[in-house]
Short mmCIF file of C-alpha atoms and ligand atoms in Angstrom, two decimals:
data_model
loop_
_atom_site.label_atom_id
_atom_site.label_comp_id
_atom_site.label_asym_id
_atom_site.label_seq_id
_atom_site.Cartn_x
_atom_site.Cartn_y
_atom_site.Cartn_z
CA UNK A 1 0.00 0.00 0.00
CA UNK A 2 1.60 3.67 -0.99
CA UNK A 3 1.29 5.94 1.89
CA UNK A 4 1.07 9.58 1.10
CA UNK A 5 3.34 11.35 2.93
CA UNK A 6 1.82 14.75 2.17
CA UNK A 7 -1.75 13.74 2.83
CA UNK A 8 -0.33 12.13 5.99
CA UNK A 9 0.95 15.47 7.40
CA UNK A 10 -2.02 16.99 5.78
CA UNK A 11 -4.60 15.25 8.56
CA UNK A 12 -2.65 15.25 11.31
CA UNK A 13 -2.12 19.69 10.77
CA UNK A 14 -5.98 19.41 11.34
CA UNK A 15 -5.33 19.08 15.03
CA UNK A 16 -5.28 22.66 16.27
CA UNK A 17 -2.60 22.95 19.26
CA UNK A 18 -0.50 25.21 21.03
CA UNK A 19 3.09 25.74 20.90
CA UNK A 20 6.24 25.05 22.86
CA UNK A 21 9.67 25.88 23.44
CA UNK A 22 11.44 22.58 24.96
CA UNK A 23 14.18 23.46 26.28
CA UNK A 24 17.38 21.64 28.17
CA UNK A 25 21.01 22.33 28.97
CA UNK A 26 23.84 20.81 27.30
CA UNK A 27 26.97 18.73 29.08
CA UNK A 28 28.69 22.04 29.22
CA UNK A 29 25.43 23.98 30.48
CA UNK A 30 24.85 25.73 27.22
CA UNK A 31 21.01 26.34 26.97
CA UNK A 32 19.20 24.04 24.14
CA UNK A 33 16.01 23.96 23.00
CA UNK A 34 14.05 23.60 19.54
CA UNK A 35 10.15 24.60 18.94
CA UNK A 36 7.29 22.00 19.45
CA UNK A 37 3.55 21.29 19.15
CA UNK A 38 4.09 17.76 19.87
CA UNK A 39 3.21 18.25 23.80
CA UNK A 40 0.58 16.20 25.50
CA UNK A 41 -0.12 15.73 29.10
CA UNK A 42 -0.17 12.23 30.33
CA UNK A 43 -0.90 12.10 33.77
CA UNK A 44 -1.82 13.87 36.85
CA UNK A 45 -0.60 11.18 39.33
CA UNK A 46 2.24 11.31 39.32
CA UNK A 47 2.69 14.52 37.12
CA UNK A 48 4.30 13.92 33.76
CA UNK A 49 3.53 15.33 30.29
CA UNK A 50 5.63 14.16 27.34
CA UNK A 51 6.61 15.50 24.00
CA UNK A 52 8.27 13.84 20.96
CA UNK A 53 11.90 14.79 18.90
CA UNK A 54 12.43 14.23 15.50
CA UNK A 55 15.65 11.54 15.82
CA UNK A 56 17.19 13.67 13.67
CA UNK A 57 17.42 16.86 15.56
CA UNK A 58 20.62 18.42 16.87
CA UNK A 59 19.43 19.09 20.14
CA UNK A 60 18.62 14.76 20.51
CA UNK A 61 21.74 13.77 22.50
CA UNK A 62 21.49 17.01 24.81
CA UNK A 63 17.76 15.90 26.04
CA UNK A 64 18.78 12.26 26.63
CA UNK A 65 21.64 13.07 28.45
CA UNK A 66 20.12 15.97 30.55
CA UNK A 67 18.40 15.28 34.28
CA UNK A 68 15.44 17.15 32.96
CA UNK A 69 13.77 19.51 30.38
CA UNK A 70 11.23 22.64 30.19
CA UNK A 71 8.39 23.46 27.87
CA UNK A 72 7.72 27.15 27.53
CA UNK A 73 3.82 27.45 26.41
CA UNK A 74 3.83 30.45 24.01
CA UNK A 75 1.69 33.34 24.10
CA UNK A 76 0.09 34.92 20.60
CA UNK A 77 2.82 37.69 21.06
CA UNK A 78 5.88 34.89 20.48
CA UNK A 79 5.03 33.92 16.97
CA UNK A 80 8.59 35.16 16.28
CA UNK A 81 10.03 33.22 19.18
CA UNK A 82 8.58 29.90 17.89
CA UNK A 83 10.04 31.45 14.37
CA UNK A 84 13.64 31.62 15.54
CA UNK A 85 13.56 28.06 17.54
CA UNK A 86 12.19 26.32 14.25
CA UNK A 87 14.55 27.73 12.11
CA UNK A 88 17.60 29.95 13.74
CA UNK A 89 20.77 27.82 13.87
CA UNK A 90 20.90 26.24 17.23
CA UNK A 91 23.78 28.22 18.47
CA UNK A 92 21.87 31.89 18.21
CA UNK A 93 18.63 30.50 19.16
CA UNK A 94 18.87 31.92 22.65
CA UNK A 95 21.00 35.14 21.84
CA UNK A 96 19.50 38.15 23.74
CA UNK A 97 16.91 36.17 25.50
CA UNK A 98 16.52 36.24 29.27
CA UNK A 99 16.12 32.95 30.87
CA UNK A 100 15.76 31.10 34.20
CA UNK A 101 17.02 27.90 34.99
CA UNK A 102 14.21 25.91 36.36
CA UNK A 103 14.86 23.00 39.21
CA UNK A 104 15.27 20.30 36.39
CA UNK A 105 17.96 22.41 35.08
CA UNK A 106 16.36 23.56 31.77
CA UNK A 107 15.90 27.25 30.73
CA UNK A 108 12.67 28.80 30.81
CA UNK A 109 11.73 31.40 28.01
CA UNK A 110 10.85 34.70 30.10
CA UNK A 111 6.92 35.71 29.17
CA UNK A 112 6.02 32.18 27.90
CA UNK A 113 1.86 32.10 29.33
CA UNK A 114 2.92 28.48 31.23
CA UNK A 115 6.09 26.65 31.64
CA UNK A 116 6.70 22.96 33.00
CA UNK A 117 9.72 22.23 34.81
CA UNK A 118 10.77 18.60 34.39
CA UNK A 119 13.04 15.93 35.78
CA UNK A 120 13.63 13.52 32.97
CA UNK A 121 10.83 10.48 33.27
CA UNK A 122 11.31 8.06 30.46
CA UNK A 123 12.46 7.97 27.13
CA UNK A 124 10.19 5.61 24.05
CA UNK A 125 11.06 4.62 20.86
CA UNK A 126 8.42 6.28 18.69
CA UNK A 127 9.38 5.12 15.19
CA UNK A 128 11.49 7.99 13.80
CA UNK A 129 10.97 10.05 17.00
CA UNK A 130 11.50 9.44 20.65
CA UNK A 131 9.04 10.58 22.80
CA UNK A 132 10.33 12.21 25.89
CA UNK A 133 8.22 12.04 29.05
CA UNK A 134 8.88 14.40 31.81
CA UNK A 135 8.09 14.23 35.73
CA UNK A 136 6.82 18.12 36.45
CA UNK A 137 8.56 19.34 39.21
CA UNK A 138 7.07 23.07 39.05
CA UNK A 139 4.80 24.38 36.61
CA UNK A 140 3.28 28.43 36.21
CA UNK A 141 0.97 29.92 33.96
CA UNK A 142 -0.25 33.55 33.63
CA UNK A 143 -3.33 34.83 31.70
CA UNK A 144 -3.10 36.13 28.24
CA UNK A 145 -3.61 34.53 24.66
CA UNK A 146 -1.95 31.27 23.41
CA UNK A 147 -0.11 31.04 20.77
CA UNK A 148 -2.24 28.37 17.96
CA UNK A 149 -1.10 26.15 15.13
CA UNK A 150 -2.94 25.16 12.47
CA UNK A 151 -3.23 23.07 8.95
CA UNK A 152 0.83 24.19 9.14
CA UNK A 153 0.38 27.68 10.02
CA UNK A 154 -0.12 30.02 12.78
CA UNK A 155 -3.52 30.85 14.17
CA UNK A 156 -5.38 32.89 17.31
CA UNK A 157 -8.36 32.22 19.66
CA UNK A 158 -10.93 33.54 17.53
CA UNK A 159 -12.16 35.69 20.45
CA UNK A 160 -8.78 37.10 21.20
CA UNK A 161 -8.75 35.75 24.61
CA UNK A 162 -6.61 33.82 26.67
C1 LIG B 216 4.92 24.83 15.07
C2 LIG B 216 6.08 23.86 15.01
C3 LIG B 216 6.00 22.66 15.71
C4 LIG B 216 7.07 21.75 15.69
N1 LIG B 216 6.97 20.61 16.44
C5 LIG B 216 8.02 19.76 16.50
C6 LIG B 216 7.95 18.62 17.36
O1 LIG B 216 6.97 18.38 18.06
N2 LIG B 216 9.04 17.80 17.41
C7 LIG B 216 10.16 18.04 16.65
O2 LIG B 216 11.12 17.25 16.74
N3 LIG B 216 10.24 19.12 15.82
C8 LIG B 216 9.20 19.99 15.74
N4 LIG B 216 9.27 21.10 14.95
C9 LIG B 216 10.46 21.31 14.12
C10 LIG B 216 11.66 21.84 14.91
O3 LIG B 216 11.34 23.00 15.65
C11 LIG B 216 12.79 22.21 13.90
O4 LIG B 216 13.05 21.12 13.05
C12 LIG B 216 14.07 22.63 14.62
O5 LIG B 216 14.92 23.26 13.67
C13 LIG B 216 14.81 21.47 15.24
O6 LIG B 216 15.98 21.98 15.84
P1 LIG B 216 17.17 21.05 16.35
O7 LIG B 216 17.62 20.20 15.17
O8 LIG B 216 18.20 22.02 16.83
O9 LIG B 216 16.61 20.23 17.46
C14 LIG B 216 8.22 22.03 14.93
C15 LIG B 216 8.30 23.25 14.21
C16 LIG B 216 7.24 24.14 14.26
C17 LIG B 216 7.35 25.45 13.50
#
């Protein structure tokens, strides 16, 4: 059976989400990170929400080998953020930003409308990504609008709300 690729990607860009920055720290404590919409929660008790990395991306070996990770939920007003973690070279992704280190050692994107702070959980093979699962060890959220993808584009509440 052919499997269209394009028709594949197609569906799945029907699912309206949000959109992350995951973020880590590498060996020598450089910050990491690469844009998402692949986040899910997965369950309360105990706390852990997961996301998924293409095998192929740079940033792979720095999130296995990292105690934990962040996701930065943007707000509508970081389209350019999720613009420059998509498609900046990794090494001037985080020039000029302000950043905290969280308690799982990741940085957090400054004005993000929720972050997760995670202790790495699990790792899964999930064919040519690996799904990442995180134990939240502090999470924050502020009010404000999200930040929406779309049938491969960018979108916004269509009330304007957060
Ligand atoms: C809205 C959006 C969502 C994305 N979601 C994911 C994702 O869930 N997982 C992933 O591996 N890449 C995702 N990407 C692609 C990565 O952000 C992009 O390939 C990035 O350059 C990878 O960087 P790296 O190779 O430094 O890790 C997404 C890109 C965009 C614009």
């Amino acid at each position: 059976m052919s499997f269209d690729q394009r028709a594949f990607r197609d569906t799945l860009g029907c699912f309206a989400t949000g959109v992350c920055i995951a973020s880590t720290s590498d060996k020598d404590g450089r910050p990491v990170g690469l844009t998402v919409n692949s986040f899910t929660s997965v369950s309360l008790d105990p706390p852990l929400v997961l996301f998924c990395l293409d095998n192929r991306s740079e940033s792979l070996s720095a999130f296995l080998e990292a105690p934990g990770f962040a996701l930065s939920i943007l707000s509508a007003e970081q389209q350019s953020l999720s613009n420059r973690f998509a498609r900046d070279p990794a090494g001037t992704r985080w020039d000029g930003l302000a950043a905290v280190t969280g308690k799982g050692g990741a940085p957090l994107i400054e004005g993000a409308l929720a972050m997760l702070d995670c202790a790495h959980h699990a790792t899964h093979p999930g064919g040519d990504h690996t799904i990442l699962v995180g134990r939240v060890l502090g999470y924050a959220n502020r009010t404000g609008a999200p930040l929406l993808y779309y049938r491969g584009g960018y979108a916004a509440l269509a009330n304007g709300q957060g």
